[in-house]
Short mmCIF file of C-alpha atoms in Angstrom, two decimals:
data_model
loop_
_atom_site.label_atom_id
_atom_site.label_comp_id
_atom_site.label_asym_id
_atom_site.label_seq_id
_atom_site.Cartn_x
_atom_site.Cartn_y
_atom_site.Cartn_z
CA MET E 1 -61.10 -20.00 -168.62
CA ALA E 2 -60.30 -19.69 -165.15
CA MET E 3 -63.69 -19.24 -164.05
CA PHE E 4 -63.90 -22.49 -166.18
CA LEU E 5 -60.89 -24.03 -164.43
CA ARG E 6 -61.46 -23.02 -160.44
CA SER E 7 -65.20 -24.86 -161.43
CA ALA E 8 -63.19 -28.13 -162.46
CA ARG E 9 -60.33 -28.32 -159.61
CA SER E 10 -63.89 -27.73 -157.25
CA SER E 11 -65.39 -30.50 -158.80
CA PHE E 12 -62.58 -32.97 -159.54
CA PHE E 13 -60.60 -32.94 -156.67
CA SER E 14 -62.82 -32.52 -154.32
CA PRO E 15 -65.12 -35.83 -154.54
CA LEU E 16 -61.57 -37.53 -154.51
CA LEU E 17 -60.26 -36.17 -151.31
CA PHE E 18 -63.39 -35.89 -149.01
CA PRO E 19 -66.67 -37.58 -151.04
CA PHE E 20 -69.15 -36.31 -148.99
CA ALA E 21 -67.30 -33.00 -147.35
CA SER E 22 -69.18 -29.97 -147.94
CA ARG E 23 -67.51 -26.62 -148.43
CA GLY E 24 -67.86 -25.83 -144.52
CA SER E 25 -66.03 -29.07 -143.57
CA LEU E 26 -63.36 -28.80 -145.90
CA ARG E 27 -62.50 -25.42 -143.75
CA PHE E 28 -62.66 -26.94 -141.00
CA PHE E 29 -60.42 -29.76 -142.02
CA ALA E 30 -57.89 -26.59 -142.70
CA VAL E 31 -57.72 -25.90 -139.84
CA VAL E 32 -57.66 -28.35 -137.72
CA PHE E 33 -54.21 -29.72 -140.27
CA LEU E 34 -53.04 -25.82 -139.70
CA VAL E 35 -53.23 -26.00 -136.07
CA SER E 36 -51.88 -29.66 -135.84
CA PHE E 37 -48.41 -28.76 -138.04
CA LEU E 38 -48.29 -25.65 -135.55
CA LEU E 39 -48.36 -28.38 -132.55
CA LEU E 40 -46.33 -30.97 -134.14
CA ALA E 41 -42.82 -28.17 -135.48
CA TYR E 42 -43.07 -26.55 -131.43
CA VAL E 43 -43.25 -30.44 -129.59
CA TYR E 44 -41.04 -31.68 -131.97
CA PRO E 45 -37.75 -29.75 -131.35
CA LEU E 46 -38.47 -30.00 -127.81
CA SER E 47 -38.75 -33.58 -127.66
CA PHE E 48 -35.62 -34.38 -129.29
CA SER E 49 -33.46 -31.27 -128.25
CA ARG E 50 -31.77 -32.93 -125.30
CA PHE E 51 -29.79 -35.17 -127.96
CA ASP E 52 -28.50 -31.88 -128.74
CA GLN E 53 -26.65 -30.97 -126.15
CA PRO E 54 -22.55 -31.95 -126.13
CA THR E 55 -22.53 -33.39 -122.70
CA ALA E 56 -24.74 -36.73 -121.11
CA PRO E 57 -28.25 -37.26 -123.76
CA HIS E 58 -30.09 -36.86 -121.22
CA VAL E 59 -28.53 -33.26 -119.48
CA ARG E 60 -30.06 -29.84 -121.06
CA TRP E 61 -27.48 -27.04 -120.32
CA GLU E 62 -29.33 -24.57 -118.75
CA PRO E 63 -27.51 -22.59 -116.44
CA LYS E 64 -29.23 -20.75 -112.95
CA GLN E 65 -27.59 -18.40 -110.72
CA HIS E 66 -27.40 -19.47 -107.25
CA PRO E 67 -29.34 -17.69 -105.18
CA LEU E 68 -27.21 -16.94 -102.74
CA TYR E 69 -23.98 -16.70 -104.82
CA PRO E 70 -23.71 -14.49 -108.02
CA HIS E 71 -20.25 -16.31 -109.37
CA VAL E 72 -21.80 -19.66 -108.80
CA ARG E 73 -24.05 -21.13 -112.12
CA GLN E 74 -26.14 -24.99 -111.10
CA MET E 75 -27.38 -26.53 -114.13
CA HIS E 76 -30.23 -28.81 -113.11
CA ASP E 77 -32.04 -31.29 -115.23
CA ASP E 78 -32.34 -34.73 -114.65
CA PRO E 79 -32.51 -35.68 -110.49
CA SER E 80 -29.86 -37.68 -110.91
CA LEU E 81 -27.24 -36.12 -112.80
CA LEU E 82 -26.58 -32.84 -111.41
CA ARG E 83 -23.29 -30.14 -112.35
CA THR E 84 -22.73 -27.05 -110.35
CA VAL E 85 -19.86 -25.00 -112.10
CA PHE E 86 -17.62 -22.65 -109.69
CA ARG E 87 -15.82 -18.99 -111.43
CA THR E 88 -13.65 -17.89 -108.23
CA GLU E 89 -11.93 -14.30 -108.45
CA HIS E 90 -8.96 -16.22 -110.03
CA ASP E 91 -10.62 -16.77 -113.46
CA ASP E 92 -8.98 -15.35 -116.22
CA TYR E 93 -11.76 -16.56 -119.15
CA SER E 94 -13.17 -13.31 -117.95
CA ARG E 95 -10.90 -11.16 -120.18
CA ASN E 96 -10.84 -14.42 -123.21
CA SER E 97 -7.50 -14.78 -121.78
CA PRO E 98 -7.10 -18.83 -120.35
CA HIS E 99 -3.91 -19.80 -118.47
CA ALA E 100 -1.09 -20.80 -120.88
CA ASN E 101 -0.47 -23.59 -119.00
CA LEU E 102 -4.05 -25.14 -117.64
CA THR E 103 -3.81 -27.89 -115.44
CA LEU E 104 -6.89 -30.03 -114.52
CA VAL E 105 -7.39 -31.57 -110.89
CA LEU E 106 -9.60 -34.88 -111.29
CA THR E 107 -11.06 -37.04 -108.20
CA ILE E 108 -14.54 -39.41 -107.90
CA THR E 109 -15.38 -39.48 -104.80
CA ASN E 110 -18.58 -41.90 -102.82
CA ASP E 111 -19.41 -39.95 -100.09
CA THR E 112 -18.14 -37.34 -97.35
CA SER E 113 -16.24 -40.37 -96.28
CA SER E 114 -14.28 -41.01 -99.18
CA TRP E 115 -11.47 -38.28 -97.67
CA GLY E 116 -10.15 -41.44 -96.06
CA ARG E 117 -8.96 -42.48 -92.34
CA MET E 118 -6.29 -42.98 -90.44
CA THR E 119 -7.01 -46.20 -87.47
CA HIS E 120 -3.30 -47.18 -86.95
CA GLY E 121 -1.18 -44.42 -84.83
CA THR E 122 -2.85 -41.40 -83.98
CA PRO E 123 -6.90 -41.61 -85.51
CA ARG E 124 -7.92 -38.97 -87.87
CA LYS E 125 -10.40 -38.34 -90.11
CA TRP E 126 -10.02 -36.81 -93.59
CA GLN E 127 -13.06 -34.25 -94.82
CA PHE E 128 -13.22 -32.27 -98.38
CA ILE E 129 -11.52 -29.24 -96.69
CA ASP E 130 -8.51 -30.88 -95.95
CA TYR E 131 -8.46 -31.66 -99.68
CA ILE E 132 -8.24 -28.50 -101.03
CA ASP E 133 -5.99 -27.39 -98.70
CA ARG E 134 -3.69 -30.41 -100.18
CA ILE E 135 -3.92 -28.69 -103.99
CA ARG E 136 -3.74 -25.00 -102.54
CA GLU E 137 0.05 -26.58 -100.73
CA GLN E 138 1.06 -27.38 -104.60
CA LYS E 139 1.37 -23.63 -105.06
CA LEU E 140 0.54 -23.80 -108.24
CA PRO E 141 -0.79 -20.16 -109.79
CA PRO E 142 -4.69 -20.05 -108.46
CA SER E 143 -5.25 -18.84 -112.30
CA SER E 144 -3.52 -21.99 -113.49
CA VAL E 145 -5.74 -24.55 -111.99
CA HIS E 146 -9.11 -26.24 -112.79
CA LEU E 147 -11.02 -28.73 -110.54
CA GLY E 148 -13.19 -31.53 -111.62
CA LEU E 149 -14.97 -33.63 -109.28
CA LEU E 150 -17.50 -35.93 -109.71
CA VAL E 151 -19.63 -37.78 -106.39
CA SER E 152 -22.56 -40.20 -106.12
CA ASP E 153 -24.10 -39.29 -103.05
CA ARG E 154 -26.49 -36.78 -103.59
CA ASP E 155 -26.18 -35.34 -100.26
CA ALA E 156 -22.13 -35.45 -100.25
CA TYR E 157 -23.43 -33.25 -103.24
CA ALA E 158 -24.89 -30.46 -101.50
CA ALA E 159 -22.37 -30.10 -99.07
CA TYR E 160 -19.96 -30.10 -101.07
CA VAL E 161 -21.33 -27.06 -103.55
CA ASP E 162 -22.28 -25.19 -99.92
CA GLU E 163 -19.18 -25.34 -99.12
CA LEU E 164 -17.26 -23.99 -102.10
CA ALA E 165 -19.77 -21.61 -102.75
CA SER E 166 -19.02 -20.02 -99.31
CA ALA E 167 -14.99 -20.13 -99.25
CA THR E 168 -12.85 -17.50 -99.99
CA ASP E 169 -9.74 -17.60 -101.88
CA LEU E 170 -9.96 -20.78 -102.98
CA PRO E 171 -6.42 -22.59 -105.14
CA PHE E 172 -8.29 -22.94 -108.56
CA ALA E 173 -10.13 -20.42 -110.82
CA ARG E 174 -12.91 -22.57 -111.62
CA ALA E 175 -14.87 -25.95 -110.07
CA ASP E 176 -17.18 -28.25 -111.61
CA VAL E 177 -19.28 -30.94 -109.26
CA ILE E 178 -20.22 -33.41 -110.74
CA TYR E 179 -23.15 -35.52 -108.72
CA MET E 180 -24.25 -38.66 -110.78
CA SER E 181 -26.08 -41.31 -109.00
CA SER E 182 -25.05 -44.55 -111.32
CA LEU E 183 -23.81 -44.22 -115.06
CA PRO E 184 -26.89 -44.51 -117.48
CA GLY E 185 -27.20 -48.17 -118.26
CA ASP E 186 -24.39 -49.12 -115.50
CA ALA E 187 -25.51 -53.12 -115.25
CA GLU E 188 -22.34 -52.79 -112.65
CA PRO E 189 -23.18 -49.86 -110.22
CA GLY E 190 -20.20 -49.60 -107.73
CA LYS E 191 -22.25 -48.24 -105.12
CA GLY E 192 -22.34 -50.54 -101.65
CA ILE E 193 -18.88 -51.24 -101.86
CA SER E 194 -17.61 -50.86 -98.43
CA ARG E 195 -13.24 -49.45 -98.63
CA LYS E 196 -12.49 -52.98 -97.47
CA GLU E 197 -13.68 -54.63 -99.98
CA ARG E 198 -11.74 -52.69 -102.28
CA HIS E 199 -8.58 -54.64 -101.53
CA SER E 200 -10.62 -58.06 -102.36
CA LYS E 201 -8.62 -60.98 -103.70
CA ASP E 202 -11.68 -62.25 -106.21
CA LYS E 203 -10.52 -61.59 -109.26
CA ALA E 204 -13.66 -61.07 -110.86
CA PHE E 205 -15.08 -59.01 -108.32
CA GLN E 206 -12.30 -56.88 -108.28
CA CYS E 207 -12.33 -56.75 -112.53
CA ARG E 208 -15.81 -55.19 -112.18
CA ARG E 209 -15.43 -52.89 -109.70
CA ARG E 210 -12.44 -51.47 -111.70
CA ARG E 211 -14.49 -51.79 -115.29
CA HIS E 212 -17.18 -49.57 -113.32
CA ILE E 213 -14.47 -46.86 -111.59
CA ALA E 214 -12.98 -46.68 -115.50
CA ARG E 215 -16.10 -45.15 -116.94
CA VAL E 216 -16.56 -43.21 -113.99
CA ARG E 217 -13.22 -42.05 -114.97
CA ASN E 218 -13.47 -41.72 -118.24
CA PHE E 219 -16.96 -39.58 -117.79
CA LEU E 220 -15.50 -37.47 -115.53
CA SER E 221 -12.38 -36.39 -118.02
CA ASN E 222 -14.85 -36.09 -120.80
CA GLN E 223 -17.53 -33.72 -119.10
CA VAL E 224 -14.71 -31.07 -117.87
CA LEU E 225 -11.49 -31.34 -120.04
CA THR E 226 -11.99 -28.01 -122.05
CA PRO E 227 -9.75 -27.06 -125.04
CA ALA E 228 -7.25 -25.19 -122.53
CA VAL E 229 -6.19 -27.26 -120.32
CA LYS E 230 -2.95 -28.77 -121.42
CA HIS E 231 -2.54 -31.01 -117.95
CA VAL E 232 -4.43 -33.48 -116.28
CA ILE E 233 -3.79 -34.49 -113.01
CA TRP E 234 -5.57 -37.53 -110.86
CA LEU E 235 -5.49 -37.86 -107.53
CA ASP E 236 -7.35 -40.55 -104.98
CA ALA E 237 -9.50 -38.77 -102.58
CA ASP E 238 -7.78 -40.21 -99.88
CA VAL E 239 -4.08 -39.99 -99.89
CA TYR E 240 -3.72 -37.33 -97.44
CA GLU E 241 -0.27 -36.22 -98.16
CA LEU E 242 1.35 -34.99 -101.46
CA PRO E 243 5.21 -34.23 -101.47
CA LYS E 244 6.22 -30.17 -101.42
CA GLY E 245 5.99 -28.86 -105.65
CA LEU E 246 4.75 -32.43 -107.13
CA PHE E 247 2.39 -30.67 -109.16
CA GLU E 248 4.80 -28.57 -110.78
CA ARG E 249 7.10 -31.08 -111.07
CA PHE E 250 4.46 -33.20 -113.11
CA VAL E 251 3.94 -30.18 -115.22
CA ASN E 252 7.53 -29.03 -115.81
CA LEU E 253 7.76 -32.54 -117.31
CA GLY E 254 4.37 -33.13 -119.05
CA SER E 255 5.12 -29.37 -120.62
CA ILE E 256 8.56 -31.22 -122.22
CA PRO E 257 8.65 -31.19 -126.06
CA ILE E 258 7.94 -34.29 -127.64
CA GLU E 259 11.14 -34.23 -129.98
CA ARG E 260 13.59 -34.03 -127.05
CA ASN E 261 15.88 -37.06 -125.96
CA ILE E 262 15.29 -36.80 -122.52
CA SER E 263 17.60 -40.23 -121.71
CA ASP E 264 19.36 -37.68 -119.62
CA ILE E 265 17.00 -37.84 -117.31
CA VAL E 266 15.85 -41.38 -117.33
CA LYS E 267 17.16 -44.36 -115.48
CA TYR E 268 17.40 -47.39 -116.95
CA VAL E 269 16.54 -50.77 -114.53
CA ASP E 270 17.48 -54.20 -114.94
CA LEU E 271 14.57 -55.93 -115.17
CA ARG E 272 16.96 -59.32 -114.69
CA ASP E 273 15.04 -62.44 -116.39
CA SER E 274 11.59 -60.94 -117.01
CA LYS E 275 9.38 -63.64 -118.66
CA GLN E 276 8.43 -61.41 -121.69
CA ILE E 277 10.85 -57.68 -122.76
CA PRO E 278 9.27 -54.99 -121.48
CA ASN E 279 9.39 -51.59 -123.32
CA ALA E 280 11.04 -53.22 -125.93
CA PRO E 281 10.35 -52.55 -129.78
CA SER E 282 12.75 -55.13 -131.16
CA THR E 283 11.89 -57.69 -132.20
CA THR E 284 15.46 -60.10 -132.67
CA ALA E 285 14.66 -60.05 -128.16
CA THR E 286 13.12 -63.11 -127.12
CA ALA E 287 11.76 -63.84 -123.42
CA ALA E 288 14.83 -66.51 -122.21
CA SER E 289 15.40 -65.93 -118.90
CA SER E 290 19.68 -66.42 -120.30
CA THR E 291 19.05 -62.26 -120.89
CA ASN E 292 19.03 -59.12 -118.59
CA THR E 293 16.80 -56.69 -120.58
CA VAL E 294 16.78 -53.14 -119.81
CA THR E 295 13.39 -50.67 -119.70
CA GLY E 296 13.41 -48.44 -121.76
CA THR E 297 16.08 -49.57 -124.15
CA GLY E 298 14.95 -52.47 -126.43
CA THR E 299 18.50 -54.40 -126.01
CA SER E 300 19.82 -57.23 -123.64
CA ALA E 301 22.79 -58.19 -122.17
CA PRO E 302 24.63 -61.42 -121.27
CA LYS E 303 23.23 -62.93 -118.33
CA LYS E 304 25.71 -63.01 -115.60
CA SER E 305 27.23 -65.56 -113.43
CA ALA E 306 25.15 -67.35 -110.98
CA THR E 307 28.04 -67.94 -108.36
CA ALA E 308 28.73 -64.07 -107.97
CA SER E 309 26.80 -62.55 -104.68
CA ASP E 310 23.51 -61.31 -104.62
CA SER E 311 25.80 -57.91 -104.04
CA GLU E 312 28.52 -58.73 -106.86
CA LYS E 313 24.89 -59.17 -109.25
CA ALA E 314 23.54 -56.01 -108.20
CA THR E 315 26.90 -53.86 -108.70
CA GLN E 316 26.93 -56.26 -112.52
CA SER E 317 23.85 -55.44 -113.01
CA THR E 318 23.69 -51.42 -112.79
CA THR E 319 27.28 -51.57 -114.55
CA SER E 320 26.24 -53.38 -117.73
CA ALA E 321 22.18 -51.24 -117.82
CA SER E 322 24.56 -47.91 -117.50
CA ALA E 323 26.86 -49.27 -120.54
CA ILE E 324 24.22 -50.90 -122.72
CA ALA E 325 22.46 -46.72 -122.21
CA GLU E 326 25.29 -45.35 -123.41
CA SER E 327 25.50 -47.51 -125.51
CA THR E 328 22.37 -48.00 -127.33
CA ALA E 329 20.70 -45.33 -129.64
CA PHE E 330 17.60 -46.13 -129.12
CA THR E 331 15.84 -42.96 -127.60
CA PRO E 332 12.87 -42.68 -124.78
CA LEU E 333 9.46 -42.22 -125.57
CA PRO E 334 8.11 -38.88 -124.75
CA ILE E 335 6.29 -38.87 -121.13
CA GLY E 336 2.82 -39.15 -122.14
CA LEU E 337 1.77 -40.48 -117.81
CA LEU E 338 4.01 -39.68 -115.00
CA THR E 339 2.90 -41.42 -111.37
CA LEU E 340 5.01 -42.32 -108.09
CA ARG E 341 5.54 -44.17 -105.70
CA CYS E 342 1.77 -44.25 -102.82
CA GLU E 343 3.15 -45.43 -99.27
CA ALA E 344 0.95 -46.55 -96.89
CA ASN E 345 0.51 -47.95 -92.80
CA GLY E 346 4.13 -49.60 -93.58
CA TRP E 347 3.75 -50.93 -97.22
CA MET E 348 5.93 -49.65 -98.93
CA ASP E 349 4.12 -49.96 -102.17
CA TYR E 350 0.21 -49.23 -101.51
CA ASP E 351 -0.20 -49.40 -105.37
CA ARG E 352 0.43 -52.09 -106.68
CA ASN E 353 -1.38 -51.22 -110.29
CA ALA E 354 2.09 -49.37 -110.48
CA TRP E 355 5.04 -51.60 -111.97
CA ALA E 356 7.26 -52.65 -114.28
CA GLY E 357 8.42 -56.39 -116.02
CA PHE E 358 6.05 -59.25 -116.68
CA GLY E 359 4.88 -62.33 -114.78
CA TYR E 360 4.13 -62.60 -111.09
CA ARG E 361 3.32 -59.34 -108.76
CA PRO E 362 4.22 -59.97 -105.36
CA THR E 363 1.87 -59.87 -102.61
CA ASN E 364 3.06 -57.04 -99.86
CA ARG E 365 3.81 -59.72 -97.31
CA GLU E 366 5.98 -60.93 -99.52
CA LEU E 367 7.39 -57.33 -101.12
CA ASN E 368 8.48 -56.42 -97.51
CA ALA E 369 9.95 -59.35 -97.14
CA ILE E 370 12.04 -58.96 -100.62
CA HIS E 371 13.03 -55.66 -98.90
CA GLU E 372 14.85 -57.24 -95.69
CA GLY E 373 16.05 -59.21 -98.00
CA ARG E 374 14.56 -62.72 -98.19
CA ARG E 375 14.32 -64.60 -101.02
CA PHE E 376 11.89 -67.06 -102.78
CA PRO E 377 11.71 -69.65 -105.61
CA GLY E 378 11.57 -67.71 -109.06
CA MET E 379 11.43 -64.42 -107.98
CA ARG E 380 13.53 -63.14 -110.80
CA HIS E 381 11.10 -63.41 -113.01
CA TRP E 382 8.45 -61.04 -111.12
CA ALA E 383 7.51 -58.11 -112.41
CA LYS E 384 9.04 -55.23 -110.04
CA ALA E 385 7.25 -52.70 -107.89
CA LEU E 386 8.22 -49.18 -107.86
CA SER E 387 9.73 -49.14 -104.67
CA GLN E 388 12.15 -51.78 -106.41
CA LEU E 389 12.56 -50.08 -109.72
CA ILE E 390 13.69 -46.57 -108.10
CA GLN E 391 16.19 -47.88 -105.80
CA ASP E 392 19.79 -45.86 -106.07
CA THR E 393 17.83 -43.21 -108.43
CA ARG E 394 17.69 -39.38 -107.83
CA ASP E 395 15.14 -37.23 -107.17
CA ASP E 396 15.31 -35.74 -110.98
CA GLN E 397 15.86 -39.37 -112.43
CA LEU E 398 12.51 -41.22 -114.18
CA VAL E 399 12.04 -44.99 -114.50
CA ARG E 400 9.84 -46.05 -117.08
CA LEU E 401 6.60 -48.54 -116.11
CA ASP E 402 4.78 -50.72 -118.17
CA ALA E 403 1.50 -50.05 -115.78
CA VAL E 404 -0.04 -47.17 -113.63
CA GLY E 405 -2.26 -46.66 -111.18
CA GLY E 406 -4.08 -44.13 -109.94
CA THR E 407 -3.97 -42.87 -106.44
CA ALA E 408 -1.73 -39.91 -108.03
CA LEU E 409 -1.05 -39.96 -112.10
CA TYR E 410 -0.54 -37.28 -114.24
CA ILE E 411 -1.57 -37.52 -118.33
CA ARG E 412 -1.02 -34.97 -120.57
CA ALA E 413 -4.09 -33.88 -121.62
CA GLU E 414 -2.96 -33.81 -125.63
CA LEU E 415 -3.04 -38.21 -124.96
CA LEU E 416 -6.83 -37.96 -124.16
CA ARG E 417 -8.18 -35.50 -126.42
CA GLU E 418 -7.06 -38.32 -129.25
CA GLY E 419 -8.36 -41.10 -127.83
CA LEU E 420 -6.66 -42.62 -124.36
CA ALA E 421 -8.76 -44.08 -122.21
CA PHE E 422 -9.11 -46.04 -118.57
CA SER E 423 -9.45 -49.05 -120.55
CA VAL E 424 -12.66 -50.62 -119.72
CA TYR E 425 -12.12 -54.00 -119.79
CA SER E 426 -8.39 -56.45 -119.70
CA VAL E 427 -6.87 -54.94 -123.28
CA SER E 428 -3.33 -57.19 -122.96
CA GLY E 429 -4.36 -60.18 -124.99
CA THR E 430 -7.30 -59.42 -126.45
CA GLN E 431 -8.93 -61.14 -128.77
CA TRP E 432 -12.28 -61.61 -130.90
CA GLY E 433 -15.01 -62.21 -128.36
CA HIS E 434 -13.00 -62.50 -125.34
CA ASP E 435 -11.49 -59.66 -122.86
CA GLY E 436 -7.51 -60.66 -122.19
CA GLU E 437 -5.64 -60.96 -119.01
CA ASP E 438 -4.65 -57.71 -118.05
CA GLY E 439 -4.86 -54.55 -118.38
CA VAL E 440 -8.27 -53.20 -116.77
CA GLU E 441 -8.46 -49.08 -116.12
CA THR E 442 -5.24 -47.53 -114.81
CA GLU E 443 -3.13 -50.41 -116.04
CA GLY E 444 -4.68 -50.28 -119.79
CA LEU E 445 -3.21 -47.28 -119.69
CA CYS E 446 0.13 -47.63 -120.59
CA PHE E 447 -0.40 -50.67 -123.23
CA ILE E 448 -2.48 -47.65 -125.11
CA ALA E 449 -0.13 -44.86 -124.64
CA GLN E 450 2.62 -47.22 -126.17
CA ARG E 451 1.19 -47.44 -129.44
CA MET E 452 0.63 -43.92 -129.79
CA GLY E 453 3.84 -43.36 -128.93
CA TYR E 454 4.11 -42.28 -126.39
CA ALA E 455 4.89 -43.43 -122.62
CA CYS E 456 4.93 -44.12 -118.83
CA TYR E 457 6.68 -43.08 -115.92
CA THR E 458 7.56 -42.30 -112.25
CA LEU E 459 9.39 -40.18 -110.31
CA GLY E 460 12.47 -41.57 -108.88
CA GLY E 461 14.11 -40.59 -105.64
CA GLN E 462 12.06 -39.42 -102.41
CA TRP E 463 8.57 -38.42 -103.99
CA ARG E 464 6.21 -40.92 -102.86
CA THR E 465 2.52 -40.44 -101.73
CA MET E 466 0.72 -41.13 -97.99
CA HIS E 467 -2.44 -43.15 -98.32
CA SER E 468 -4.85 -42.88 -95.52
CA ASP E 469 -5.74 -47.09 -94.43
CA ALA E 470 -9.59 -46.94 -94.19
#
């Protein structure tokens, strides 16, 4: 019976599958099929394994030890995206105990000229080593600091890698240096833009430029933000002076529990006659010019008499703000982001992306004239710069903002994990089909953070950074 079935299978199936095949050719086809299957099983994972990596799709993580420095790991796969990771003697991960208050410092650069120079006064040009010294001068425990640096120039990348590899006693436990020539699929590359063009008044150009910067910032943040990081500090490469204790101040404020009422450290600033109500959750308040809006209170007070002198108005405004702050039950939102005033070559406010209130934002010339006592038509409706907001504040106080810049910016890391990102379009006023009117890159952060239950603040008093002029 068994012989009959084998004979039947052979005589029935063979003509159907291979009508003109002999027994020997069937063996040949079987061998070819088996070899083809094995090749496919081997080649298929190699072809698609790059999509299984935890970073950019075109990066295969195969760390290679630096030929000269055993503590350096280089990751080379795509020549357009390179990454080198440094672990210094301060790294606690060897003992499986990352620092409990880990701070990540992030900076994006173009090339070796990105560190800035001074053309006024005493000429000077800064380098990468000066940037490292600035971090060292902040005196955070090196084991509590990680560094993330992104560069778009291949020669600069090689120079930074060599400099870090040969350095000793670095002020951080880990450094990730990433070279990326351009963003994947980037139709608006940021390369080729001169430092002078950064201050162009062309709105369309600035929107394209800042959209690109936002994408680069998000890329770097997502690449190097590890689960242990609690604090993120962004620094512009060409900020050449940081106040002593700035990082510690950022970390201490960012460590305040979100359930704590911070009314005792928030200064309520009168944004008189703002066209819209900034930072106000109350739906009963209006944008009429007959109200005084107090940052962070969500309440309004009657407008003072127009016959009062400027000094009397200032006194009345301060008194009104204090009275409202004391009488209101509104609790300021928890600290999500922090910044401080940035000064450069006589400009009281170099970073004009940080402001509070709504409406027209004065130019630097107009702002300097305002500080000298000049008045402009309609200026009571203008948004306020940091130099205006922090007047009469102490170093231990904060003032709430509606937008921040990126010269020196603190972000609570958990917000980034929950979805906060540098806006790649103008978020304020967005509708289906087109972007909004404002809020691109750093200026969109507070808009998003407020909807997550957090607020942006600036350090009051004498806190300020210094920015190069070229």
